[in-house]
């Protein structure tokens, strides 16, 4: 029996149920010391399943399985890191988006559920045809790869200023079996894309946080997501400016520009869209915050 004031640890010989309870306590104790009070049962379960390479069903079927010393130490370590504020996605090296698994690396943002609104917006505007999609700042590739998984005749180009992110996006495309329809290009916004390339849809979830706000972000974001994926410059609009100003050059007539925005950026980004000749349409996320702006390139009469 471990005492409340002793350092907690998963012990060799513990079964999976006991290990899960101990991990939960380790995480909760760590987060509580950082004044975070949340139920950590799900985090503990995800870390245990990942390390033991088990499915939920296998965990339920094998709770008496005794742990080796090596597994016990590894589980203690994972729970301790989670308690110190390392996000679960970083510890397991992947995250779910659009119900699909995406590998991560230090070069990629953890995909956020809010960004699924971009995927929904794109899917509701494209048919089943051979749509060509461009994603600017593709990171893990989560946006175009989710769309390719739903539209078997579509193709996509993912561009990013980070070669490390592109390597992860290509790996994700292979994992999701859509690599033959996905290509990548190292590019500062459109600079690396041949001028003759045109698309039906341009997507982007660019870095949009103002530089002077980064220090005050939640440490799970600030210390674990890459700065280049967060920092949008002094007013948060550094990437939106070229992205929106030059979008029409890379869009086919009738095409769409679909961008994620910060909760307080609908006026500033709408203004950039109007300046570029788009009439912006605003979508809200489930919390009711402005989240996505859509510009439609009109067809010639
Ligand atoms: C907020 S993250 C979005 C990643 C991914 N699309 C998602 O939704 O999870 C922004 C991405 O833009 C990339 N990026 C930043 N500045 C860029 C630029 N000037 N040109 C192209 N990509 C850029 C970053 O490397 C990062 O992968």
PDB file of C-alpha atoms and ligand atoms in Angstrom:
ATOM      1  CA  UNK A   1       0.000   0.000   0.000  1.00  0.00           C
ATOM      2  CA  UNK A   2       1.510   3.359  -1.055  1.00  0.00           C
ATOM      3  CA  UNK A   3       1.204   6.220   1.475  1.00  0.00           C
ATOM      4  CA  UNK A   4      -0.291   9.579   0.445  1.00  0.00           C
ATOM      5  CA  UNK A   5       2.963  11.477   1.126  1.00  0.00           C
ATOM      6  CA  UNK A   6       5.238   8.970  -0.680  1.00  0.00           C
ATOM      7  CA  UNK A   7       6.178   9.415  -4.347  1.00  0.00           C
ATOM      8  CA  UNK A   8       3.681   7.312  -6.256  1.00  0.00           C
ATOM      9  CA  UNK A   9       4.867   4.663  -8.706  1.00  0.00           C
ATOM     10  CA  UNK A  10       3.449   1.840 -10.757  1.00  0.00           C
ATOM     11  CA  UNK A  11       5.079  -1.299  -9.354  1.00  0.00           C
ATOM     12  CA  UNK A  12       6.322  -4.477 -11.039  1.00  0.00           C
ATOM     13  CA  UNK A  13       3.660  -7.177 -10.604  1.00  0.00           C
ATOM     14  CA  UNK A  14       0.809  -4.628 -10.446  1.00  0.00           C
ATOM     15  CA  UNK A  15      -2.052  -5.577 -12.715  1.00  0.00           C
ATOM     16  CA  UNK A  16      -3.421  -3.221 -15.365  1.00  0.00           C
ATOM     17  CA  UNK A  17      -6.330  -2.014 -13.228  1.00  0.00           C
ATOM     18  CA  UNK A  18      -4.026  -1.054 -10.358  1.00  0.00           C
ATOM     19  CA  UNK A  19      -1.555   0.528 -12.801  1.00  0.00           C
ATOM     20  CA  UNK A  20      -4.338   2.627 -14.281  1.00  0.00           C
ATOM     21  CA  UNK A  21      -5.436   3.881 -10.854  1.00  0.00           C
ATOM     22  CA  UNK A  22      -1.857   4.700  -9.858  1.00  0.00           C
ATOM     23  CA  UNK A  23      -1.188   6.538 -13.113  1.00  0.00           C
ATOM     24  CA  UNK A  24      -4.327   8.570 -12.639  1.00  0.00           C
ATOM     25  CA  UNK A  25      -3.213   9.576  -9.133  1.00  0.00           C
ATOM     26  CA  UNK A  26       0.309  10.457 -10.325  1.00  0.00           C
ATOM     27  CA  UNK A  27      -1.104  12.688 -13.055  1.00  0.00           C
ATOM     28  CA  UNK A  28      -3.684  14.320 -10.778  1.00  0.00           C
ATOM     29  CA  UNK A  29      -1.090  14.966  -8.070  1.00  0.00           C
ATOM     30  CA  UNK A  30       1.292  16.539 -10.624  1.00  0.00           C
ATOM     31  CA  UNK A  31      -1.358  18.753 -12.190  1.00  0.00           C
ATOM     32  CA  UNK A  32      -2.797  19.738  -8.811  1.00  0.00           C
ATOM     33  CA  UNK A  33       0.658  21.061  -7.832  1.00  0.00           C
ATOM     34  CA  UNK A  34       0.328  23.292 -10.926  1.00  0.00           C
ATOM     35  CA  UNK A  35      -3.182  24.322  -9.827  1.00  0.00           C
ATOM     36  CA  UNK A  36      -4.897  22.286 -12.541  1.00  0.00           C
ATOM     37  CA  UNK A  37      -7.806  20.316 -11.168  1.00  0.00           C
ATOM     38  CA  UNK A  38      -9.141  17.861 -13.754  1.00  0.00           C
ATOM     39  CA  UNK A  39     -10.193  14.223 -13.907  1.00  0.00           C
ATOM     40  CA  UNK A  40      -7.192  12.413 -15.394  1.00  0.00           C
ATOM     41  CA  UNK A  41      -8.755   8.967 -15.896  1.00  0.00           C
ATOM     42  CA  UNK A  42      -8.877   9.292 -19.677  1.00  0.00           C
ATOM     43  CA  UNK A  43      -5.287  10.567 -19.920  1.00  0.00           C
ATOM     44  CA  UNK A  44      -4.056   7.642 -17.785  1.00  0.00           C
ATOM     45  CA  UNK A  45      -5.974   5.166 -19.927  1.00  0.00           C
ATOM     46  CA  UNK A  46      -4.641   6.596 -23.204  1.00  0.00           C
ATOM     47  CA  UNK A  47      -1.045   6.493 -21.975  1.00  0.00           C
ATOM     48  CA  UNK A  48      -1.410   2.925 -20.679  1.00  0.00           C
ATOM     49  CA  UNK A  49      -3.055   1.686 -23.895  1.00  0.00           C
ATOM     50  CA  UNK A  50      -0.357   3.364 -25.978  1.00  0.00           C
ATOM     51  CA  UNK A  51       2.574   1.981 -23.985  1.00  0.00           C
ATOM     52  CA  UNK A  52       1.143  -1.543 -23.654  1.00  0.00           C
ATOM     53  CA  UNK A  53      -0.015  -1.511 -27.308  1.00  0.00           C
ATOM     54  CA  UNK A  54      -3.505  -2.587 -26.246  1.00  0.00           C
ATOM     55  CA  UNK A  55      -6.975  -1.712 -27.537  1.00  0.00           C
ATOM     56  CA  UNK A  56      -9.761  -0.700 -25.125  1.00  0.00           C
ATOM     57  CA  UNK A  57     -11.271  -4.187 -25.560  1.00  0.00           C
ATOM     58  CA  UNK A  58      -7.951  -5.887 -24.746  1.00  0.00           C
ATOM     59  CA  UNK A  59      -7.554  -3.769 -21.608  1.00  0.00           C
ATOM     60  CA  UNK A  60     -11.007  -4.808 -20.404  1.00  0.00           C
ATOM     61  CA  UNK A  61     -10.205  -8.467 -21.144  1.00  0.00           C
ATOM     62  CA  UNK A  62      -6.773  -8.540 -19.452  1.00  0.00           C
ATOM     63  CA  UNK A  63      -6.912  -6.507 -16.214  1.00  0.00           C
ATOM     64  CA  UNK A  64      -5.008  -9.148 -14.186  1.00  0.00           C
ATOM     65  CA  UNK A  65      -1.998  -9.130 -16.526  1.00  0.00           C
ATOM     66  CA  UNK A  66       1.051  -8.512 -14.188  1.00  0.00           C
ATOM     67  CA  UNK A  67       3.472  -5.794 -15.235  1.00  0.00           C
ATOM     68  CA  UNK A  68       7.201  -6.259 -15.745  1.00  0.00           C
ATOM     69  CA  UNK A  69       9.616  -3.862 -14.034  1.00  0.00           C
ATOM     70  CA  UNK A  70      10.355  -2.226 -17.369  1.00  0.00           C
ATOM     71  CA  UNK A  71       6.690  -1.561 -18.166  1.00  0.00           C
ATOM     72  CA  UNK A  72       5.998  -0.357 -14.609  1.00  0.00           C
ATOM     73  CA  UNK A  73       8.887   2.141 -14.835  1.00  0.00           C
ATOM     74  CA  UNK A  74       7.780   3.331 -18.273  1.00  0.00           C
ATOM     75  CA  UNK A  75       4.180   3.856 -17.112  1.00  0.00           C
ATOM     76  CA  UNK A  76       5.360   5.784 -14.046  1.00  0.00           C
ATOM     77  CA  UNK A  77       7.512   7.960 -16.292  1.00  0.00           C
ATOM     78  CA  UNK A  78       4.654   8.666 -18.730  1.00  0.00           C
ATOM     79  CA  UNK A  79       2.260   9.581 -15.920  1.00  0.00           C
ATOM     80  CA  UNK A  80       4.890  11.799 -14.268  1.00  0.00           C
ATOM     81  CA  UNK A  81       5.505  13.670 -17.535  1.00  0.00           C
ATOM     82  CA  UNK A  82       1.765  14.135 -18.055  1.00  0.00           C
ATOM     83  CA  UNK A  83       1.498  15.446 -14.493  1.00  0.00           C
ATOM     84  CA  UNK A  84       4.289  17.897 -15.327  1.00  0.00           C
ATOM     85  CA  UNK A  85       2.109  19.311 -18.109  1.00  0.00           C
ATOM     86  CA  UNK A  86       3.275  17.428 -21.217  1.00  0.00           C
ATOM     87  CA  UNK A  87       0.165  16.893 -23.383  1.00  0.00           C
ATOM     88  CA  UNK A  88      -0.926  13.275 -23.958  1.00  0.00           C
ATOM     89  CA  UNK A  89      -0.642  13.758 -27.736  1.00  0.00           C
ATOM     90  CA  UNK A  90       3.062  14.654 -27.361  1.00  0.00           C
ATOM     91  CA  UNK A  91       3.710  11.631 -25.142  1.00  0.00           C
ATOM     92  CA  UNK A  92       2.067   9.173 -27.531  1.00  0.00           C
ATOM     93  CA  UNK A  93       3.348  10.974 -30.664  1.00  0.00           C
ATOM     94  CA  UNK A  94      -0.022  11.157 -32.353  1.00  0.00           C
ATOM     95  CA  UNK A  95      -3.442  12.779 -32.178  1.00  0.00           C
ATOM     96  CA  UNK A  96      -6.900  12.086 -33.542  1.00  0.00           C
ATOM     97  CA  UNK A  97      -8.495  14.508 -36.012  1.00  0.00           C
ATOM     98  CA  UNK A  98     -11.652  13.857 -38.022  1.00  0.00           C
ATOM     99  CA  UNK A  99     -11.601  10.415 -36.303  1.00  0.00           C
ATOM    100  CA  UNK A 100      -8.320   9.628 -38.083  1.00  0.00           C
ATOM    101  CA  UNK A 101      -4.873   9.110 -36.473  1.00  0.00           C
ATOM    102  CA  UNK A 102      -2.125  11.658 -37.257  1.00  0.00           C
ATOM    103  CA  UNK A 103       1.555  11.302 -36.354  1.00  0.00           C
ATOM    104  CA  UNK A 104       3.125  14.364 -34.731  1.00  0.00           C
ATOM    105  CA  UNK A 105       6.652  15.643 -34.278  1.00  0.00           C
ATOM    106  CA  UNK A 106       8.259  18.642 -32.601  1.00  0.00           C
ATOM    107  CA  UNK A 107       7.736  20.441 -35.936  1.00  0.00           C
ATOM    108  CA  UNK A 108       3.950  20.065 -35.982  1.00  0.00           C
ATOM    109  CA  UNK A 109       1.039  21.604 -34.129  1.00  0.00           C
ATOM    110  CA  UNK A 110      -1.285  19.139 -32.401  1.00  0.00           C
ATOM    111  CA  UNK A 111      -4.418  19.315 -34.604  1.00  0.00           C
ATOM    112  CA  UNK A 112      -7.328  20.939 -32.742  1.00  0.00           C
ATOM    113  CA  UNK A 113     -10.945  19.738 -32.895  1.00  0.00           C
ATOM    114  CA  UNK A 114     -12.068  23.314 -33.790  1.00  0.00           C
ATOM    115  CA  UNK A 115     -10.192  23.041 -37.090  1.00  0.00           C
ATOM    116  CA  UNK A 116     -12.577  20.257 -38.189  1.00  0.00           C
ATOM    117  CA  UNK A 117     -14.913  23.126 -39.122  1.00  0.00           C
ATOM    118  CA  UNK A 118     -12.596  23.889 -42.077  1.00  0.00           C
ATOM    119  CA  UNK A 119     -12.969  20.279 -43.250  1.00  0.00           C
ATOM    120  CA  UNK A 120     -16.776  20.451 -42.897  1.00  0.00           C
ATOM    121  CA  UNK A 121     -16.885  23.767 -44.775  1.00  0.00           C
ATOM    122  CA  UNK A 122     -14.762  22.396 -47.621  1.00  0.00           C
ATOM    123  CA  UNK A 123     -16.661  19.099 -47.917  1.00  0.00           C
ATOM    124  CA  UNK A 124     -20.011  20.888 -48.080  1.00  0.00           C
ATOM    125  CA  UNK A 125     -18.752  23.061 -50.951  1.00  0.00           C
ATOM    126  CA  UNK A 126     -17.046  20.466 -53.137  1.00  0.00           C
ATOM    127  CA  UNK A 127     -18.696  17.586 -54.939  1.00  0.00           C
ATOM    128  CA  UNK A 128     -17.377  14.089 -55.648  1.00  0.00           C
ATOM    129  CA  UNK A 129     -15.362  15.241 -58.678  1.00  0.00           C
ATOM    130  CA  UNK A 130     -11.617  15.614 -59.138  1.00  0.00           C
ATOM    131  CA  UNK A 131     -11.270  18.654 -56.870  1.00  0.00           C
ATOM    132  CA  UNK A 132      -7.789  20.093 -56.436  1.00  0.00           C
ATOM    133  CA  UNK A 133      -7.002  21.398 -52.939  1.00  0.00           C
ATOM    134  CA  UNK A 134      -4.167  23.568 -51.627  1.00  0.00           C
ATOM    135  CA  UNK A 135      -3.434  23.745 -47.893  1.00  0.00           C
ATOM    136  CA  UNK A 136      -1.123  26.582 -46.802  1.00  0.00           C
ATOM    137  CA  UNK A 137       0.650  25.745 -43.519  1.00  0.00           C
ATOM    138  CA  UNK A 138      -0.265  22.074 -43.635  1.00  0.00           C
ATOM    139  CA  UNK A 139       1.518  20.903 -40.440  1.00  0.00           C
ATOM    140  CA  UNK A 140       0.511  17.246 -39.959  1.00  0.00           C
ATOM    141  CA  UNK A 141      -1.538  17.474 -43.174  1.00  0.00           C
ATOM    142  CA  UNK A 142      -4.683  16.949 -41.105  1.00  0.00           C
ATOM    143  CA  UNK A 143      -6.931  19.280 -43.154  1.00  0.00           C
ATOM    144  CA  UNK A 144      -6.282  18.039 -46.716  1.00  0.00           C
ATOM    145  CA  UNK A 145      -5.791  14.412 -45.650  1.00  0.00           C
ATOM    146  CA  UNK A 146      -9.166  14.378 -43.855  1.00  0.00           C
ATOM    147  CA  UNK A 147     -10.766  15.711 -47.053  1.00  0.00           C
ATOM    148  CA  UNK A 148      -8.946  13.181 -49.271  1.00  0.00           C
ATOM    149  CA  UNK A 149     -10.202  10.396 -46.992  1.00  0.00           C
ATOM    150  CA  UNK A 150     -13.771  11.515 -47.806  1.00  0.00           C
ATOM    151  CA  UNK A 151     -13.323  12.402 -51.496  1.00  0.00           C
ATOM    152  CA  UNK A 152     -11.518   9.586 -53.370  1.00  0.00           C
ATOM    153  CA  UNK A 153     -11.181  11.563 -56.628  1.00  0.00           C
ATOM    154  CA  UNK A 154      -9.706  14.715 -55.079  1.00  0.00           C
ATOM    155  CA  UNK A 155      -6.001  15.572 -54.924  1.00  0.00           C
ATOM    156  CA  UNK A 156      -4.161  17.955 -52.605  1.00  0.00           C
ATOM    157  CA  UNK A 157      -0.947  19.917 -52.269  1.00  0.00           C
ATOM    158  CA  UNK A 158       0.180  20.705 -48.715  1.00  0.00           C
ATOM    159  CA  UNK A 159       2.734  23.500 -48.328  1.00  0.00           C
ATOM    160  CA  UNK A 160       4.610  24.598 -45.225  1.00  0.00           C
ATOM    161  CA  UNK A 161       7.593  26.742 -44.306  1.00  0.00           C
ATOM    162  CA  UNK A 162       8.836  23.842 -42.167  1.00  0.00           C
ATOM    163  CA  UNK A 163      10.436  20.843 -43.924  1.00  0.00           C
ATOM    164  CA  UNK A 164      10.024  18.842 -40.710  1.00  0.00           C
ATOM    165  CA  UNK A 165       6.258  19.371 -40.842  1.00  0.00           C
ATOM    166  CA  UNK A 166       6.112  18.294 -44.498  1.00  0.00           C
ATOM    167  CA  UNK A 167       7.945  15.051 -43.677  1.00  0.00           C
ATOM    168  CA  UNK A 168       5.282  14.294 -41.044  1.00  0.00           C
ATOM    169  CA  UNK A 169       2.439  15.202 -43.441  1.00  0.00           C
ATOM    170  CA  UNK A 170       3.848  12.788 -46.066  1.00  0.00           C
ATOM    171  CA  UNK A 171       4.093  10.051 -43.435  1.00  0.00           C
ATOM    172  CA  UNK A 172       0.477  10.670 -42.447  1.00  0.00           C
ATOM    173  CA  UNK A 173      -0.623  10.481 -46.082  1.00  0.00           C
ATOM    174  CA  UNK A 174       0.998   7.038 -46.370  1.00  0.00           C
ATOM    175  CA  UNK A 175      -0.593   5.904 -43.121  1.00  0.00           C
ATOM    176  CA  UNK A 176      -4.038   6.972 -44.353  1.00  0.00           C
ATOM    177  CA  UNK A 177      -3.453   5.388 -47.769  1.00  0.00           C
ATOM    178  CA  UNK A 178      -3.906   8.617 -49.735  1.00  0.00           C
ATOM    179  CA  UNK A 179      -0.227   9.300 -50.573  1.00  0.00           C
ATOM    180  CA  UNK A 180      -0.809   8.869 -54.335  1.00  0.00           C
ATOM    181  CA  UNK A 181      -3.161  11.876 -54.216  1.00  0.00           C
ATOM    182  CA  UNK A 182      -1.127  14.092 -51.858  1.00  0.00           C
ATOM    183  CA  UNK A 183       2.026  16.057 -52.590  1.00  0.00           C
ATOM    184  CA  UNK A 184       4.000  18.593 -50.570  1.00  0.00           C
ATOM    185  CA  UNK A 185       6.117  21.646 -51.281  1.00  0.00           C
ATOM    186  CA  UNK A 186       8.387  23.729 -49.054  1.00  0.00           C
ATOM    187  CA  UNK A 187       6.961  27.210 -49.439  1.00  0.00           C
ATOM    188  CA  UNK A 188       6.589  30.559 -47.692  1.00  0.00           C
ATOM    189  CA  UNK A 189       2.823  30.947 -48.305  1.00  0.00           C
ATOM    190  CA  UNK A 190       2.625  30.725 -52.155  1.00  0.00           C
ATOM    191  CA  UNK A 191       6.281  31.536 -52.976  1.00  0.00           C
ATOM    192  CA  UNK A 192       7.329  27.937 -53.753  1.00  0.00           C
ATOM    193  CA  UNK A 193       4.223  27.008 -55.785  1.00  0.00           C
ATOM    194  CA  UNK A 194       4.511  27.169 -59.598  1.00  0.00           C
ATOM    195  CA  UNK A 195       2.477  30.167 -60.819  1.00  0.00           C
ATOM    196  CA  UNK A 196       0.649  27.913 -63.272  1.00  0.00           C
ATOM    197  CA  UNK A 197      -0.859  25.758 -60.466  1.00  0.00           C
ATOM    198  CA  UNK A 198      -4.522  26.520 -59.770  1.00  0.00           C
ATOM    199  CA  UNK A 199      -6.910  25.029 -57.235  1.00  0.00           C
ATOM    200  CA  UNK A 200     -10.628  24.639 -56.531  1.00  0.00           C
ATOM    201  CA  UNK A 201     -10.121  25.223 -52.817  1.00  0.00           C
ATOM    202  CA  UNK A 202      -7.407  26.913 -50.763  1.00  0.00           C
ATOM    203  CA  UNK A 203      -7.424  26.030 -47.055  1.00  0.00           C
ATOM    204  CA  UNK A 204      -5.355  27.514 -44.290  1.00  0.00           C
ATOM    205  CA  UNK A 205      -5.087  27.454 -40.544  1.00  0.00           C
ATOM    206  CA  UNK A 206      -2.150  29.877 -40.368  1.00  0.00           C
ATOM    207  CA  UNK A 207      -0.248  30.969 -37.245  1.00  0.00           C
ATOM    208  CA  UNK A 208      -2.510  33.730 -35.902  1.00  0.00           C
ATOM    209  CA  UNK A 209      -1.510  34.545 -32.326  1.00  0.00           C
ATOM    210  CA  UNK A 210      -0.064  38.004 -31.687  1.00  0.00           C
ATOM    211  CA  UNK A 211       3.633  37.776 -30.756  1.00  0.00           C
ATOM    212  CA  UNK A 212       3.177  39.617 -27.456  1.00  0.00           C
ATOM    213  CA  UNK A 213       0.488  37.139 -26.320  1.00  0.00           C
ATOM    214  CA  UNK A 214       2.606  33.998 -26.819  1.00  0.00           C
ATOM    215  CA  UNK A 215       4.327  34.217 -23.405  1.00  0.00           C
ATOM    216  CA  UNK A 216       0.954  34.236 -21.654  1.00  0.00           C
ATOM    217  CA  UNK A 217      -0.413  31.152 -23.434  1.00  0.00           C
ATOM    218  CA  UNK A 218      -1.275  27.984 -21.541  1.00  0.00           C
ATOM    219  CA  UNK A 219       2.060  26.204 -20.975  1.00  0.00           C
ATOM    220  CA  UNK A 220       0.756  23.023 -22.655  1.00  0.00           C
ATOM    221  CA  UNK A 221       0.544  25.087 -25.873  1.00  0.00           C
ATOM    222  CA  UNK A 222       3.456  27.504 -25.413  1.00  0.00           C
ATOM    223  CA  UNK A 223       6.009  24.875 -24.385  1.00  0.00           C
ATOM    224  CA  UNK A 224       4.974  22.080 -26.751  1.00  0.00           C
ATOM    225  CA  UNK A 225       3.602  23.509 -30.019  1.00  0.00           C
ATOM    226  CA  UNK A 226       6.224  24.955 -32.421  1.00  0.00           C
ATOM    227  CA  UNK A 227       6.475  28.757 -32.303  1.00  0.00           C
ATOM    228  CA  UNK A 228       6.311  29.000 -36.103  1.00  0.00           C
ATOM    229  CA  UNK A 229       2.861  27.358 -35.939  1.00  0.00           C
ATOM    230  CA  UNK A 230       1.571  29.896 -33.394  1.00  0.00           C
ATOM    231  CA  UNK A 231       3.216  33.280 -33.929  1.00  0.00           C
ATOM    232  CA  UNK A 232       1.304  35.480 -36.371  1.00  0.00           C
ATOM    233  CA  UNK A 233       3.486  38.571 -35.841  1.00  0.00           C
ATOM    234  CA  UNK A 234       2.744  41.827 -34.034  1.00  0.00           C
ATOM    235  CA  UNK A 235      -0.962  41.932 -34.979  1.00  0.00           C
ATOM    236  CA  UNK A 236      -1.425  38.194 -35.690  1.00  0.00           C
ATOM    237  CA  UNK A 237      -2.009  38.854 -39.389  1.00  0.00           C
ATOM    238  CA  UNK A 238       1.468  38.304 -40.905  1.00  0.00           C
ATOM    239  CA  UNK A 239       0.502  35.150 -42.830  1.00  0.00           C
ATOM    240  CA  UNK A 240      -3.117  36.169 -43.597  1.00  0.00           C
ATOM    241  CA  UNK A 241      -1.907  39.218 -45.574  1.00  0.00           C
ATOM    242  CA  UNK A 242      -0.066  37.393 -48.408  1.00  0.00           C
ATOM    243  CA  UNK A 243      -2.391  34.374 -48.101  1.00  0.00           C
ATOM    244  CA  UNK A 244      -5.514  36.434 -48.846  1.00  0.00           C
ATOM    245  CA  UNK A 245      -4.015  39.101 -51.133  1.00  0.00           C
ATOM    246  CA  UNK A 246      -2.690  36.500 -53.624  1.00  0.00           C
ATOM    247  CA  UNK A 247      -5.369  33.805 -53.212  1.00  0.00           C
ATOM    248  CA  UNK A 248      -7.315  34.743 -56.366  1.00  0.00           C
ATOM    249  CA  UNK A 249      -4.191  34.091 -58.496  1.00  0.00           C
ATOM    250  CA  UNK A 250      -4.183  30.442 -57.364  1.00  0.00           C
ATOM    251  CA  UNK A 251      -7.955  29.851 -57.369  1.00  0.00           C
ATOM    252  CA  UNK A 252     -10.065  28.671 -60.281  1.00  0.00           C
ATOM    253  CA  UNK A 253     -13.223  30.714 -61.007  1.00  0.00           C
ATOM    254  CA  UNK A 254     -15.903  29.533 -58.547  1.00  0.00           C
ATOM    255  CA  UNK A 255     -13.209  28.400 -56.098  1.00  0.00           C
ATOM    256  CA  UNK A 256     -13.146  28.918 -52.333  1.00  0.00           C
ATOM    257  CA  UNK A 257     -10.631  30.311 -49.858  1.00  0.00           C
ATOM    258  CA  UNK A 258     -11.371  28.824 -46.404  1.00  0.00           C
ATOM    259  CA  UNK A 259      -9.345  30.078 -43.419  1.00  0.00           C
ATOM    260  CA  UNK A 260      -9.416  29.536 -39.684  1.00  0.00           C
ATOM    261  CA  UNK A 261      -9.298  32.681 -37.533  1.00  0.00           C
ATOM    262  CA  UNK A 262      -8.795  33.536 -33.872  1.00  0.00           C
ATOM    263  CA  UNK A 263     -11.962  34.353 -31.901  1.00  0.00           C
ATOM    264  CA  UNK A 264     -11.267  38.124 -32.141  1.00  0.00           C
ATOM    265  CA  UNK A 265     -10.060  38.288 -35.742  1.00  0.00           C
ATOM    266  CA  UNK A 266     -13.283  38.201 -37.764  1.00  0.00           C
ATOM    267  CA  UNK A 267     -13.246  41.973 -38.487  1.00  0.00           C
ATOM    268  CA  UNK A 268      -9.571  42.248 -39.379  1.00  0.00           C
ATOM    269  CA  UNK A 269      -9.459  39.128 -41.569  1.00  0.00           C
ATOM    270  CA  UNK A 270     -12.840  39.969 -43.205  1.00  0.00           C
ATOM    271  CA  UNK A 271     -11.374  43.372 -44.106  1.00  0.00           C
ATOM    272  CA  UNK A 272      -8.389  41.680 -45.786  1.00  0.00           C
ATOM    273  CA  UNK A 273     -10.818  39.452 -47.735  1.00  0.00           C
ATOM    274  CA  UNK A 274     -12.891  42.423 -48.905  1.00  0.00           C
ATOM    275  CA  UNK A 275      -9.729  44.274 -50.011  1.00  0.00           C
ATOM    276  CA  UNK A 276      -8.819  41.208 -52.092  1.00  0.00           C
ATOM    277  CA  UNK A 277     -12.271  41.166 -53.758  1.00  0.00           C
ATOM    278  CA  UNK A 278     -13.909  38.369 -51.718  1.00  0.00           C
ATOM    279  CA  UNK A 279     -17.250  38.696 -49.925  1.00  0.00           C
ATOM    280  CA  UNK A 280     -16.480  36.915 -46.624  1.00  0.00           C
ATOM    281  CA  UNK A 281     -18.836  34.382 -45.035  1.00  0.00           C
ATOM    282  CA  UNK A 282     -18.327  33.721 -41.306  1.00  0.00           C
ATOM    283  CA  UNK A 283     -18.818  30.346 -39.550  1.00  0.00           C
ATOM    284  CA  UNK A 284     -18.893  29.876 -35.762  1.00  0.00           C
ATOM    285  CA  UNK A 285     -17.515  26.929 -33.778  1.00  0.00           C
ATOM    286  CA  UNK A 286     -19.506  24.827 -31.296  1.00  0.00           C
ATOM    287  CA  UNK A 287     -18.682  27.289 -28.492  1.00  0.00           C
ATOM    288  CA  UNK A 288     -20.263  30.068 -30.586  1.00  0.00           C
ATOM    289  CA  UNK A 289     -16.943  31.820 -31.398  1.00  0.00           C
ATOM    290  CA  UNK A 290     -16.130  33.113 -34.894  1.00  0.00           C
ATOM    291  CA  UNK A 291     -13.843  30.387 -36.266  1.00  0.00           C
ATOM    292  CA  UNK A 292     -13.775  30.169 -40.076  1.00  0.00           C
ATOM    293  CA  UNK A 293     -14.019  32.729 -42.886  1.00  0.00           C
ATOM    294  CA  UNK A 294     -14.839  31.716 -46.433  1.00  0.00           C
ATOM    295  CA  UNK A 295     -14.221  33.744 -49.573  1.00  0.00           C
ATOM    296  CA  UNK A 296     -15.806  32.680 -52.871  1.00  0.00           C
ATOM    297  CA  UNK A 297     -14.136  33.594 -56.171  1.00  0.00           C
ATOM    298  CA  UNK A 298     -16.939  34.544 -58.504  1.00  0.00           C
ATOM    299  CA  UNK A 299     -17.359  32.885 -61.913  1.00  0.00           C
ATOM    300  CA  UNK A 300     -17.101  35.114 -64.994  1.00  0.00           C
ATOM    301  CA  UNK A 301     -20.567  36.090 -66.389  1.00  0.00           C
TER     302      UNK A 301
HETATM  303  C1  LIG B   1      -1.518  26.720 -36.835  1.00  0.00           C
HETATM  304  S1  LIG B   1      -0.450  25.601 -37.663  1.00  0.00           S
HETATM  305  C2  LIG B   1      -1.644  24.660 -38.578  1.00  0.00           C
HETATM  306  C3  LIG B   1      -1.204  23.271 -38.920  1.00  0.00           C
HETATM  307  C4  LIG B   1      -2.325  22.391 -39.511  1.00  0.00           C
HETATM  308  N1  LIG B   1      -2.814  22.955 -40.750  1.00  0.00           N
HETATM  309  C5  LIG B   1      -3.472  22.259 -38.510  1.00  0.00           C
HETATM  310  O1  LIG B   1      -4.533  22.841 -38.758  1.00  0.00           O
HETATM  311  O2  LIG B   1      -3.291  21.562 -37.489  1.00  0.00           O
HETATM  312  C6  LIG B   1       0.283  26.663 -38.866  1.00  0.00           C
HETATM  313  C7  LIG B   1       1.257  25.994 -39.838  1.00  0.00           C
HETATM  314  O3  LIG B   1       1.712  27.000 -40.755  1.00  0.00           O
HETATM  315  C8  LIG B   1       3.100  26.841 -40.987  1.00  0.00           C
HETATM  316  N2  LIG B   1       3.611  28.172 -41.403  1.00  0.00           N
HETATM  317  C9  LIG B   1       3.942  29.231 -40.625  1.00  0.00           C
HETATM  318  N3  LIG B   1       4.318  30.272 -41.381  1.00  0.00           N
HETATM  319  C10 LIG B   1       4.204  29.870 -42.672  1.00  0.00           C
HETATM  320  C11 LIG B   1       4.448  30.504 -43.919  1.00  0.00           C
HETATM  321  N4  LIG B   1       4.885  31.763 -43.994  1.00  0.00           N
HETATM  322  N5  LIG B   1       4.244  29.793 -45.060  1.00  0.00           N
HETATM  323  C12 LIG B   1       3.818  28.496 -44.997  1.00  0.00           C
HETATM  324  N6  LIG B   1       3.564  27.849 -43.840  1.00  0.00           N
HETATM  325  C13 LIG B   1       3.749  28.532 -42.696  1.00  0.00           C
HETATM  326  C14 LIG B   1       3.659  26.314 -39.678  1.00  0.00           C
HETATM  327  O4  LIG B   1       4.882  25.645 -39.872  1.00  0.00           O
HETATM  328  C15 LIG B   1       2.496  25.398 -39.221  1.00  0.00           C
HETATM  329  O5  LIG B   1       2.684  24.091 -39.699  1.00  0.00           O
END
